Coordinates of C-alpha atoms and ligand atoms in Angstrom, one line a residue:
M830 CA 52.2 65.0 -15.2
D831 CA 54.1 64.8 -11.9
E832 CA 53.5 64.0 -8.3
T833 CA 52.1 66.5 -5.9
P834 CA 51.9 66.5 -2.1
F835 CA 49.6 63.9 -0.6
G836 CA 46.3 65.4 0.3
D837 CA 46.4 68.1 -2.4
A838 CA 42.9 68.2 -3.8
D839 CA 44.2 69.8 -6.9
D840 CA 46.4 66.8 -7.6
D841 CA 46.5 66.0 -11.3
S842 CA 48.6 62.8 -11.3
L843 CA 48.2 59.1 -11.5
H844 CA 49.7 57.4 -8.5
E845 CA 51.1 53.9 -8.4
E846 CA 49.9 52.6 -5.2
C847 CA 52.5 50.3 -3.8
G848 CA 55.9 48.8 -3.7
V849 CA 56.9 45.6 -2.0
F850 CA 60.3 44.3 -0.7
G851 CA 61.3 41.2 1.2
I852 CA 64.5 39.5 2.2
F853 CA 65.1 36.1 3.7
N854 CA 67.9 34.5 5.7
R855 CA 69.7 37.7 6.5
T856 CA 70.8 38.8 10.0
D857 CA 69.2 42.1 10.7
A858 CA 66.8 41.9 7.8
A859 CA 64.7 45.0 8.5
P860 CA 67.4 47.6 7.7
F861 CA 67.7 46.0 4.2
V862 CA 63.9 46.3 3.8
T863 CA 64.1 49.9 4.8
L864 CA 66.7 50.6 2.0
G865 CA 64.7 48.6 -0.5
L866 CA 61.5 50.5 0.3
H867 CA 63.4 53.8 0.1
A868 CA 64.3 52.9 -3.5
L869 CA 60.6 52.1 -4.1
Q870 CA 59.4 55.3 -2.6
H871 CA 58.1 56.5 -6.0
R872 CA 55.5 53.7 -5.8
G873 CA 53.9 55.1 -2.7
Q874 CA 54.7 57.9 -0.3
E875 CA 51.8 58.0 2.2
A876 CA 52.8 55.2 4.6
A877 CA 54.9 52.1 5.0
G878 CA 55.2 49.0 7.1
I879 CA 57.7 46.3 7.8
V880 CA 57.1 42.9 9.4
A881 CA 60.1 40.9 10.6
F882 CA 60.4 37.3 11.9
D883 CA 63.1 36.4 14.5
G884 CA 62.6 32.6 14.5
T885 CA 60.0 32.8 17.3
Q886 CA 58.0 35.9 16.9
F887 CA 56.8 38.3 14.3
H888 CA 57.4 42.1 14.9
I889 CA 55.3 44.7 13.1
E890 CA 55.9 48.4 12.5
R891 CA 53.6 50.6 10.4
H892 CA 54.0 54.3 10.1
A893 CA 52.7 57.2 8.1
G894 CA 55.2 59.2 6.0
L895 CA 58.3 58.6 4.0
I896 CA 60.6 55.8 4.7
G897 CA 63.5 58.1 5.4
D898 CA 61.5 59.9 8.0
T899 CA 60.3 56.9 9.9
F900 CA 62.1 53.6 9.4
T901 CA 65.6 55.0 9.6
K902 CA 65.1 55.7 13.3
Q903 CA 67.2 53.4 15.4
A904 CA 64.4 52.8 17.9
V905 CA 62.0 51.7 15.1
L906 CA 64.6 49.3 13.6
E907 CA 65.4 47.9 17.1
R908 CA 61.8 46.8 17.4
L909 CA 62.2 44.8 14.2
P910 CA 64.7 42.1 15.0
G911 CA 64.8 39.0 12.7
H912 CA 66.4 37.1 9.9
A913 CA 63.5 37.6 7.5
A914 CA 61.4 40.7 6.8
I915 CA 58.9 42.0 4.3
G916 CA 57.8 45.6 3.7
H917 CA 55.5 47.7 1.8
T918 CA 55.2 51.4 0.8
R919 CA 51.9 52.8 -0.1
Y920 CA 50.0 55.6 -1.7
S921 CA 46.3 55.8 -1.2
T922 CA 43.4 58.1 -1.8
S923 CA 42.9 60.6 1.1
G924 CA 39.8 58.5 2.1
G925 CA 42.0 55.4 2.3
G926 CA 41.5 54.7 5.9
G927 CA 44.8 55.8 7.6
L928 CA 47.1 53.4 9.5
R929 CA 44.6 50.5 9.7
N930 CA 45.1 50.1 5.9
V931 CA 48.8 50.2 6.0
Q932 CA 50.5 46.9 5.0
P933 CA 51.9 44.4 5.6
F934 CA 48.8 42.8 7.2
F935 CA 49.5 40.2 9.8
A936 CA 47.4 37.6 11.5
E937 CA 48.0 34.5 13.7
L938 CA 46.4 31.7 11.8
S939 CA 45.9 28.1 12.7
A940 CA 48.9 27.3 10.5
G941 CA 51.0 30.0 12.3
G942 CA 51.6 33.7 11.8
F943 CA 51.3 35.1 8.3
A944 CA 52.2 38.6 7.0
V945 CA 51.2 39.7 3.6
A946 CA 51.8 42.8 1.4
H947 CA 50.8 43.3 -2.1
N948 CA 51.0 45.7 -5.1
G949 CA 47.9 45.8 -7.2
N950 CA 44.2 45.7 -6.7
I951 CA 41.8 42.9 -6.3
T952 CA 38.8 43.6 -8.4
N953 CA 36.4 41.3 -6.6
A954 CA 37.6 42.1 -3.1
M955 CA 34.4 43.7 -1.9
T956 CA 32.3 40.9 -3.3
V957 CA 34.5 38.3 -1.5
Q958 CA 34.5 40.4 1.7
R959 CA 30.7 40.5 1.8
E960 CA 30.6 36.7 1.4
L961 CA 33.1 36.3 4.2
Q962 CA 31.3 38.7 6.4
R963 CA 28.1 36.7 5.9
R964 CA 30.0 33.7 7.2
G965 CA 31.2 35.5 10.3
S966 CA 34.5 37.2 9.3
I967 CA 35.2 40.5 10.9
F968 CA 37.4 43.0 8.9
S969 CA 39.5 45.6 10.6
S970 CA 40.3 47.6 7.5
T971 CA 39.0 48.5 4.1
S972 CA 42.0 47.1 2.3
D973 CA 41.7 44.3 -0.2
T974 CA 44.8 42.8 1.3
E975 CA 43.0 41.8 4.4
T976 CA 40.7 39.7 2.2
I977 CA 43.7 37.5 1.3
L978 CA 44.4 36.9 5.0
H979 CA 40.8 35.9 5.7
L980 CA 40.7 33.6 2.7
V981 CA 43.9 31.9 3.9
A982 CA 42.4 31.6 7.4
T983 CA 39.2 30.0 6.2
S984 CA 40.7 27.7 3.5
A985 CA 40.0 24.0 4.1
A986 CA 43.4 23.0 2.7
R987 CA 45.8 21.5 5.2
L988 CA 49.2 22.9 4.3
F989 CA 50.0 26.6 4.4
T990 CA 51.1 26.9 0.8
D991 CA 47.9 25.1 -0.4
K992 CA 45.8 27.5 1.8
L993 CA 47.5 30.4 0.1
I994 CA 46.9 29.0 -3.4
D995 CA 43.3 28.3 -2.5
A996 CA 42.9 31.9 -1.3
L997 CA 44.5 33.5 -4.3
S998 CA 42.5 31.3 -6.7
R999 CA 39.4 33.0 -5.6
L1000 CA 40.6 36.5 -6.5
E1001 CA 40.4 38.6 -9.7
G1002 CA 42.6 41.5 -10.6
A1003 CA 46.3 42.3 -10.1
F1004 CA 48.5 41.2 -7.3
S1005 CA 52.3 41.0 -6.9
L1006 CA 52.6 39.8 -3.4
V1007 CA 55.2 39.0 -0.8
G1008 CA 54.3 36.9 2.2
L1009 CA 56.1 35.9 5.4
A1010 CA 55.3 32.8 7.4
P1011 CA 57.4 31.0 10.0
E1012 CA 60.6 29.9 8.2
K1013 CA 59.3 30.8 4.7
M1014 CA 58.9 33.8 2.4
V1015 CA 56.6 33.6 -0.6
G1016 CA 56.3 35.7 -3.7
V1017 CA 53.4 35.5 -6.1
R1018 CA 52.4 37.2 -9.3
D1019 CA 48.9 37.0 -10.6
A1020 CA 48.4 35.0 -13.8
L1021 CA 48.4 38.1 -16.0
G1022 CA 51.5 39.5 -14.4
I1023 CA 50.0 43.0 -14.4
R1024 CA 52.4 44.4 -11.7
P1025 CA 56.1 43.7 -11.6
L1026 CA 57.9 41.5 -9.1
V1027 CA 61.6 40.4 -9.3
L1028 CA 63.8 37.9 -7.5
G1029 CA 67.2 39.1 -6.4
D1030 CA 70.1 37.8 -4.3
F1031 CA 72.3 39.5 -1.8
E1032 CA 75.2 37.3 -0.8
G1033 CA 73.0 34.2 -0.7
S1034 CA 70.0 35.9 0.8
P1035 CA 67.0 35.8 -1.5
I1036 CA 65.1 39.0 -2.2
L1037 CA 61.7 39.8 -3.6
A1038 CA 61.1 43.4 -4.9
S1039 CA 58.8 45.4 -7.1
E1040 CA 61.6 46.7 -9.2
T1041 CA 65.3 46.1 -9.8
C1042 CA 66.2 49.6 -8.5
A1043 CA 65.5 48.2 -5.0
L1044 CA 68.1 45.6 -5.6
D1045 CA 70.7 48.1 -6.8
I1046 CA 70.5 50.2 -3.6
I1047 CA 71.9 47.4 -1.5
G1048 CA 74.2 46.0 -4.2
A1049 CA 72.1 42.9 -4.7
T1050 CA 72.1 40.9 -7.9
F1051 CA 69.1 40.6 -10.2
V1052 CA 68.2 36.9 -10.6
R1053 CA 65.0 37.0 -12.7
D1054 CA 61.5 38.3 -13.0
I1055 CA 58.9 36.3 -11.1
E1056 CA 56.8 34.9 -13.9
P1057 CA 53.1 35.7 -14.3
G1058 CA 51.2 33.1 -12.4
E1059 CA 54.3 31.9 -10.5
M1060 CA 54.6 31.3 -6.8
V1061 CA 58.1 31.1 -5.3
I1062 CA 58.4 29.5 -1.9
I1063 CA 61.7 30.5 -0.2
T1064 CA 63.0 28.5 2.7
E1065 CA 66.4 27.6 4.2
D1066 CA 66.4 24.7 1.8
G1067 CA 66.2 26.9 -1.3
I1068 CA 63.7 28.3 -3.7
E1069 CA 60.8 26.3 -5.0
S1070 CA 58.9 27.6 -8.0
I1071 CA 55.4 26.4 -8.9
F1072 CA 52.7 27.6 -11.3
P1073 CA 49.4 26.8 -9.4
F1074 CA 47.0 29.0 -11.3
Q1075 CA 45.3 28.5 -14.6
A1076 CA 47.7 29.8 -17.2
R1077 CA 46.7 33.0 -19.0
R1078 CA 48.3 35.2 -21.7
P1079 CA 50.3 37.8 -19.7
R1080 CA 49.1 41.4 -19.8
F1081 CA 51.8 43.5 -18.0
C1082 CA 50.8 47.1 -17.3
I1083 CA 52.2 49.1 -20.2
F1084 CA 51.9 52.3 -18.1
E1085 CA 54.8 51.1 -15.9
Y1086 CA 57.0 51.8 -18.9
V1087 CA 55.5 55.2 -19.5
Y1088 CA 55.5 56.6 -16.0
F1089 CA 55.3 54.4 -12.9
A1090 CA 58.5 52.5 -12.8
R1091 CA 61.8 54.1 -12.0
P1092 CA 63.8 54.8 -15.2
D1093 CA 66.8 52.9 -13.8
S1094 CA 64.8 49.7 -13.4
N1095 CA 64.7 46.8 -15.8
I1096 CA 61.4 45.1 -16.2
E1097 CA 60.9 41.9 -18.2
G1098 CA 64.2 42.4 -20.0
R1099 CA 63.6 46.1 -20.9
N1100 CA 65.3 49.1 -19.4
V1101 CA 62.7 51.6 -18.4
Y1102 CA 64.8 54.7 -19.4
D1103 CA 65.6 53.2 -22.7
I1104 CA 61.9 52.5 -23.4
R1105 CA 61.0 56.0 -22.5
K1106 CA 63.5 57.4 -24.9
K1107 CA 62.1 55.1 -27.6
I1108 CA 58.6 56.4 -26.8
G1109 CA 59.9 59.9 -27.4
A1110 CA 61.4 58.9 -30.7
E1111 CA 58.2 57.3 -31.8
L1112 CA 56.3 60.5 -30.8
A1113 CA 58.7 62.6 -32.9
R1114 CA 58.2 60.4 -35.9
E1115 CA 54.4 60.4 -35.5
S1116 CA 53.8 64.0 -34.7
H1117 CA 56.6 66.4 -35.7
A1118 CA 56.2 70.1 -35.3
A1119 CA 58.5 72.9 -36.4
A1120 CA 60.1 74.2 -33.2
D1121 CA 63.3 75.7 -31.7
V1122 CA 63.5 73.7 -28.5
I1123 CA 62.2 70.5 -26.9
V1124 CA 61.3 71.1 -23.3
P1125 CA 60.3 68.3 -20.9
V1126 CA 57.8 68.7 -18.1
P1127 CA 60.1 67.5 -15.3
D1128 CA 60.8 65.0 -14.0
S1129 CA 58.7 62.4 -15.7
G1130 CA 58.7 63.9 -19.2
V1131 CA 62.5 64.0 -19.4
P1132 CA 63.5 60.7 -21.0
A1133 CA 60.7 60.9 -23.6
A1134 CA 61.9 64.5 -24.4
I1135 CA 65.4 63.3 -24.8
G1136 CA 64.2 60.7 -27.3
Y1137 CA 62.1 63.2 -29.1
A1138 CA 65.0 65.6 -29.4
Q1139 CA 67.4 62.9 -30.6
E1140 CA 65.0 61.8 -33.2
S1141 CA 63.9 65.2 -34.4
G1142 CA 67.3 67.0 -34.2
I1143 CA 65.7 69.9 -32.3
P1144 CA 67.7 70.9 -29.2
F1145 CA 66.7 69.6 -25.8
E1146 CA 66.6 72.4 -23.2
L1147 CA 65.5 72.5 -19.5
G1148 CA 62.9 75.2 -20.0
I1149 CA 61.1 74.3 -16.9
I1150 CA 62.9 73.7 -13.6
R1151 CA 61.4 71.6 -10.9
N1152 CA 61.9 72.4 -7.2
H1153 CA 62.5 69.0 -5.5
Y1154 CA 62.1 70.4 -2.1
V1155 CA 58.4 70.9 -2.1
G1156 CA 57.6 68.8 1.0
R1157 CA 54.8 66.4 1.1
T1158 CA 52.2 67.4 3.7
F1159 CA 49.4 65.7 5.4
I1160 CA 47.9 69.2 6.1
Q1161 CA 45.4 70.3 3.5
P1162 CA 46.7 73.6 2.2
T1163 CA 44.4 76.6 2.0
D1164 CA 42.6 77.2 -1.2
A1165 CA 45.0 80.1 -2.0
I1166 CA 48.0 77.9 -1.5
R1167 CA 46.5 75.0 -3.4
H1168 CA 46.0 77.1 -6.5
M1169 CA 49.7 77.9 -6.3
G1170 CA 50.6 74.3 -6.4
V1171 CA 52.2 74.1 -9.8
K1172 CA 54.3 77.2 -9.3
L1173 CA 55.6 75.8 -6.1
K1174 CA 57.0 72.8 -8.0
H1175 CA 57.8 74.2 -11.4
N1176 CA 59.2 77.5 -12.7
A1177 CA 59.8 78.5 -16.3
N1178 CA 63.3 79.3 -17.4
R1179 CA 62.8 82.5 -19.4
A1180 CA 66.3 82.5 -20.8
V1181 CA 65.5 79.3 -22.6
L1182 CA 61.9 80.0 -23.6
E1183 CA 61.7 83.7 -24.6
G1184 CA 60.8 84.2 -28.3
K1185 CA 61.0 80.4 -29.0
R1186 CA 58.7 77.9 -30.6
V1187 CA 58.5 75.3 -27.8
I1188 CA 57.6 71.6 -27.9
L1189 CA 56.6 70.6 -24.4
V1190 CA 56.8 66.8 -23.7
D1191 CA 54.9 65.2 -20.9
D1192 CA 54.0 61.6 -20.1
S1193 CA 50.3 61.9 -19.9
I1194 CA 47.3 64.2 -19.3
V1195 CA 45.0 63.3 -16.5
R1196 CA 42.5 66.1 -15.6
G1197 CA 44.4 68.6 -17.7
T1198 CA 44.7 71.2 -14.8
T1199 CA 48.5 70.8 -14.5
S1200 CA 49.0 71.0 -18.2
Q1201 CA 47.0 74.2 -18.4
K1202 CA 49.2 75.8 -15.7
I1203 CA 52.4 74.6 -17.2
V1204 CA 51.5 75.9 -20.7
Q1205 CA 50.5 79.3 -19.2
M1206 CA 53.8 79.5 -17.4
V1207 CA 55.7 78.8 -20.6
R1208 CA 53.7 81.4 -22.5
D1209 CA 54.2 84.0 -19.7
A1210 CA 58.0 83.3 -20.0
G1211 CA 57.8 84.6 -23.6
A1212 CA 57.4 81.4 -25.8
S1213 CA 56.1 82.4 -29.2
E1214 CA 54.4 79.0 -29.8
V1215 CA 53.7 76.1 -27.5
H1216 CA 53.1 72.6 -28.9
M1217 CA 52.3 69.8 -26.5
R1218 CA 53.4 66.2 -27.2
I1219 CA 52.2 63.5 -24.9
A1220 CA 54.2 60.3 -24.5
S1221 CA 51.2 58.0 -24.2
P1222 CA 47.8 57.7 -25.8
P1223 CA 44.9 59.7 -24.3
T1224 CA 44.1 58.4 -20.8
R1225 CA 40.3 57.7 -21.2
S1226 CA 39.5 55.1 -18.6
S1227 CA 40.2 54.4 -14.9
C1228 CA 42.7 51.9 -13.8
F1229 CA 41.4 49.2 -11.4
Y1230 CA 44.7 47.4 -11.0
G1231 CA 46.5 49.4 -8.3
V1232 CA 46.8 52.9 -9.7
D1233 CA 44.8 55.7 -8.2
T1234 CA 43.0 57.2 -11.1
P1235 CA 40.2 59.8 -11.1
E1236 CA 36.9 58.4 -12.1
K1237 CA 36.4 58.3 -15.9
A1238 CA 34.3 61.5 -16.1
K1239 CA 37.2 63.5 -14.6
L1240 CA 39.7 62.3 -17.2
L1241 CA 40.0 65.1 -19.7
A1242 CA 40.4 62.6 -22.7
S1243 CA 37.1 60.9 -21.7
R1244 CA 35.1 64.0 -22.4
M1245 CA 37.0 66.0 -25.0
S1246 CA 38.4 65.4 -28.4
V1247 CA 42.1 66.1 -29.0
E1248 CA 41.2 69.5 -30.6
E1249 CA 39.0 70.4 -27.6
M1250 CA 41.8 69.4 -25.2
A1251 CA 44.3 71.6 -27.1
D1252 CA 41.9 74.5 -26.7
F1253 CA 41.4 73.7 -23.0
I1254 CA 45.1 73.7 -22.2
N1255 CA 45.7 76.5 -24.7
V1256 CA 48.4 75.1 -26.9
D1257 CA 49.0 75.7 -30.6
S1258 CA 49.0 72.0 -31.2
L1259 CA 48.5 68.8 -29.2
A1260 CA 49.3 65.3 -30.1
F1261 CA 49.4 62.0 -28.3
L1262 CA 51.4 58.9 -29.0
T1263 CA 49.3 56.3 -30.8
I1264 CA 48.7 52.9 -29.1
D1265 CA 50.7 51.2 -31.9
G1266 CA 53.5 53.7 -31.4
L1267 CA 53.6 52.8 -27.7
Y1268 CA 53.7 49.1 -28.6
R1269 CA 56.5 49.7 -31.1
A1270 CA 58.5 51.5 -28.4
V1271 CA 58.3 48.5 -26.1
G1272 CA 59.4 46.2 -28.9
E1273 CA 56.2 44.9 -30.4
P1274 CA 55.3 45.5 -34.1
S1275 CA 51.9 46.8 -33.1
R1276 CA 49.0 46.1 -30.7
N1277 CA 47.4 42.8 -31.4
A1278 CA 43.7 43.8 -31.1
H1279 CA 42.6 40.2 -30.6
A1280 CA 45.2 39.3 -28.1
P1281 CA 46.8 42.4 -26.6
Q1282 CA 50.3 41.8 -25.3
F1283 CA 49.9 44.3 -22.4
C1284 CA 47.3 45.7 -20.2
D1285 CA 46.5 49.1 -21.8
A1286 CA 43.0 49.5 -20.4
C1287 CA 43.3 53.1 -19.3
F1288 CA 43.9 53.9 -23.0
T1289 CA 41.6 51.3 -24.7
S1290 CA 39.0 50.4 -22.0
D1291 CA 39.9 46.7 -22.8
Y1292 CA 40.2 45.4 -19.2
P1293 CA 42.0 42.0 -19.0
T1294 CA 40.0 40.8 -16.0
S1295 CA 36.4 40.8 -14.7
L1296 CA 35.6 43.9 -12.7
T1297 CA 33.1 42.2 -10.4
D1298 CA 33.0 45.0 -7.8
V1299 CA 32.7 47.8 -10.3
E1300 CA 30.1 46.1 -12.4
G1301 CA 27.9 45.9 -9.3
A1302 CA 28.5 49.5 -8.3
D1303 CA 26.8 52.7 -9.5
N1304 CA 30.0 54.7 -9.0
V1305 CA 33.1 53.1 -10.5
R1306 CA 35.2 55.2 -8.0
Q1307 CA 33.8 53.0 -5.2
L1308 CA 36.3 50.3 -6.0
S1309 CA 39.4 52.3 -5.6
L1310 CA 38.1 54.0 -2.5
L1311 CA 37.1 50.8 -0.7
G1312 CA 39.4 48.2 -2.2
G1313 CA 42.1 49.9 -4.2
V1314 CA 44.6 51.0 -1.8
S1315 CA 47.4 48.5 -1.9
Ligands
LIG2222 S1 44.6 50.2 -16.7 FE1 46.5 51.3 -17.3 S2 47.6 51.8 -15.4 FE2 46.1 50.2 -15.0 S3 47.2 48.3 -15.2 FE3 46.3 48.7 -17.1 S4 47.8 49.8 -18.3 FE4 48.4 49.9 -16.2

């Protein structure tokens, strides 16, 4: 599985939908946010926004496109003066509403200006929105993030922090949030801690970021993960930490370790690259096949393939080369071009594959269309056998916590057995990592069926929160179209 250009209807990938970054008490804060968001670009490539505060005024810039194409322009950065700034980078479905849904969201509230950006998805956003609309609220977007602003605005609490706690207490789902108010930056993680959020420090300036790779880019120091259910309030006086929500057993997204997070990030004490290699080693132990070469589907399958090769003793080879210069485009390609999509991105390396028994390693199978094309490409390059090994359990259910997933019916594993999938993608054998194998790779003895240690709902359908909006909808896709774009 790998990313494809935005707007490609043939896209066969899961997409993390957001990355957040904020820095406080730093002269010229916005360029630091630009760099942080650049490091988080893998979490969202469609659009980005930055809000800066200069002590008197908030300044807002929101643009479509990659960070490097927009926020590196001098003119844009000059419009973002200030000593504190937060930013957001975003992926959304093509029906996700354009610039009006780009974060951070900002509003002048009775308590002062407030900007907010979040990673995750609020699973009762539509229900809360309808209730607010009945009471007179007017929404300017279809983003669930705007719901947070409205709830803060309408809270009866007196102090800003209490208003925010009041607002967030009404919400279900996943949110790792950064907020900016006059003279304070806040960071909040939902009680389950589904999405990551870390605290860093750059020469005394506190930072909040989705992943540690966003600290590394500016040479900042990792301080600690924000805890599930924690709110940090950062002011000139220091950092206050409170736990205002009802405590729950954390359920961090296990798919962050499989695919979403950058391999050089550390999350909750684990290095993502190291976990991916362990996943590959588990896969090799669970589903060995006699083969001549281990070949990753680049780039996301590489660390697991290295782990598989090290464990099995079968040589690792780059039998598929990825072209990194396939630009992202907002123009829908023609049908003919769309069907060429995989070849534009990947090419088989015949010198490695010809006459060989190949084990292909990929991180997951979504619709199966990319796998089909990759396998055919490897066969066309002369492989004598193709065995596919997947570094996660079958993806059978949609994610409602900030990952853009096709509806369940479109997930290959929701409608086919493993044998049927093997036929569909035309491999000699197909095996997935077991759920316990995945848990072992992240350092747990096994999945605790009564009290799962992680969110793994896309594999198990065991959702850790209510799905209020979905349960009331005929089409489960509705949630991600209307609310799941943050
Ligand atoms: S459903 Fe899957 S992708 Fe979504 S939060 Fe849970 S584990 Fe992560």
